[in-house]
Amino acid sequence: FFFQKLSQQISTMTVPTTFWRLAGVSYVQYVTKASSTLRAALKEPAKSKALAQEAFSYNKSVWSNGEQGAKKLTDSLAAVGK
């Protein structure tokens, strides 16, 4: 049903746009979902390798007088801003 509705929207469009905008998601949401779907569809051992690359973390450091302080590893973006 979704693709049929999407197809109808595309055929009646007067201004070119992208599929992810028609689906009502941001580009980042689209890329995240597409990447996760692709990783889940892979067969072993490629799946394990791709899933390992999916995990990431953030570095937090305090700047003072134009100098970057020591980096601290954190796994939450919310914790970086604190």
mmCIF file of C-alpha atoms in Angstrom:
data_model
loop_
_atom_site.group_PDB
_atom_site.id
_atom_site.type_symbol
_atom_site.label_atom_id
_atom_site.label_comp_id
_atom_site.label_asym_id
_atom_site.label_seq_id
_atom_site.Cartn_x
_atom_site.Cartn_y
_atom_site.Cartn_z
ATOM 1 C CA PHE A 1 0.000 0.000 0.000
ATOM 2 C CA PHE A 2 2.784 2.425 0.911
ATOM 3 C CA PHE A 3 4.544 2.053 -2.436
ATOM 4 C CA GLN A 4 1.269 2.423 -4.334
ATOM 5 C CA LYS A 5 0.505 5.661 -2.495
ATOM 6 C CA LEU A 6 4.087 6.838 -3.000
ATOM 7 C CA SER A 7 3.855 6.032 -6.704
ATOM 8 C CA GLN A 8 0.685 8.114 -7.009
ATOM 9 C CA GLN A 9 2.342 11.040 -5.238
ATOM 10 C CA ILE A 10 5.348 10.850 -7.538
ATOM 11 C CA SER A 11 3.241 10.785 -10.669
ATOM 12 C CA THR A 12 1.365 13.933 -9.603
ATOM 13 C CA MET A 13 4.398 15.907 -8.414
ATOM 14 C CA THR A 14 5.194 19.155 -10.161
ATOM 15 C CA VAL A 15 8.416 19.833 -8.255
ATOM 16 C CA PRO A 16 11.117 17.150 -8.120
ATOM 17 C CA THR A 17 11.832 15.803 -4.626
ATOM 18 C CA THR A 18 13.349 12.761 -2.969
ATOM 19 C CA PHE A 19 11.741 9.582 -1.687
ATOM 20 C CA TRP A 20 12.717 10.201 1.908
ATOM 21 C CA ARG A 21 10.956 13.578 1.890
ATOM 22 C CA LEU A 22 7.830 11.953 0.486
ATOM 23 C CA ALA A 23 8.008 9.369 3.261
ATOM 24 C CA GLY A 24 8.078 12.190 5.810
ATOM 25 C CA VAL A 25 11.501 11.484 7.310
ATOM 26 C CA SER A 26 14.732 13.457 7.472
ATOM 27 C CA TYR A 27 17.761 12.451 5.432
ATOM 28 C CA VAL A 28 19.569 11.274 8.566
ATOM 29 C CA GLN A 29 16.602 9.090 9.575
ATOM 30 C CA TYR A 30 16.458 7.640 6.057
ATOM 31 C CA VAL A 31 20.181 6.839 5.957
ATOM 32 C CA THR A 32 20.103 5.326 9.453
ATOM 33 C CA LYS A 33 17.169 3.066 8.591
ATOM 34 C CA ALA A 34 18.658 2.053 5.236
ATOM 35 C CA SER A 35 22.019 1.245 6.837
ATOM 36 C CA SER A 36 20.440 -0.815 9.615
ATOM 37 C CA THR A 37 18.294 -2.720 7.125
ATOM 38 C CA LEU A 38 21.280 -3.486 4.926
ATOM 39 C CA ARG A 39 23.387 -4.680 7.878
ATOM 40 C CA ALA A 40 20.562 -6.936 9.060
ATOM 41 C CA ALA A 41 20.217 -8.493 5.587
ATOM 42 C CA LEU A 42 23.881 -9.480 5.276
ATOM 43 C CA LYS A 43 25.069 -13.052 5.727
ATOM 44 C CA GLU A 44 27.877 -14.112 8.063
ATOM 45 C CA PRO A 45 30.766 -13.199 8.352
ATOM 46 C CA ALA A 46 29.999 -9.871 6.664
ATOM 47 C CA LYS A 47 27.065 -9.302 9.030
ATOM 48 C CA SER A 48 29.222 -9.508 12.174
ATOM 49 C CA LYS A 49 31.803 -7.157 10.688
ATOM 50 C CA ALA A 50 29.153 -4.623 9.628
ATOM 51 C CA LEU A 51 27.383 -4.748 13.003
ATOM 52 C CA ALA A 52 30.703 -4.107 14.753
ATOM 53 C CA GLN A 53 31.142 -0.960 12.648
ATOM 54 C CA GLU A 54 27.665 0.241 13.617
ATOM 55 C CA ALA A 55 28.682 0.882 17.233
ATOM 56 C CA PHE A 56 30.269 4.251 17.925
ATOM 57 C CA SER A 57 31.019 6.562 20.814
ATOM 58 C CA TYR A 58 31.663 10.234 21.480
ATOM 59 C CA ASN A 59 34.660 12.084 22.844
ATOM 60 C CA LYS A 60 34.219 14.892 25.327
ATOM 61 C CA SER A 61 36.847 17.520 25.990
ATOM 62 C CA VAL A 62 36.846 20.919 27.618
ATOM 63 C CA TRP A 63 38.434 23.860 25.811
ATOM 64 C CA SER A 64 40.057 26.660 27.737
ATOM 65 C CA ASN A 65 42.085 29.590 26.400
ATOM 66 C CA GLY A 66 41.973 28.101 22.899
ATOM 67 C CA GLU A 67 43.510 24.800 24.033
ATOM 68 C CA GLN A 68 41.732 21.467 23.939
ATOM 69 C CA GLY A 69 41.769 19.530 27.191
ATOM 70 C CA ALA A 70 42.020 15.781 27.632
ATOM 71 C CA LYS A 71 39.492 13.698 25.726
ATOM 72 C CA LYS A 72 37.093 11.535 27.718
ATOM 73 C CA LEU A 73 35.258 8.684 26.000
ATOM 74 C CA THR A 74 31.475 8.614 26.481
ATOM 75 C CA ASP A 75 28.725 6.561 24.856
ATOM 76 C CA SER A 76 25.889 9.080 25.141
ATOM 77 C CA LEU A 77 25.509 12.297 23.191
ATOM 78 C CA ALA A 78 23.484 13.719 26.086
ATOM 79 C CA ALA A 79 26.458 13.179 28.406
ATOM 80 C CA VAL A 80 28.790 15.085 26.081
ATOM 81 C CA GLY A 81 26.944 18.342 26.605
ATOM 82 C CA LYS A 82 27.115 18.167 30.413
#
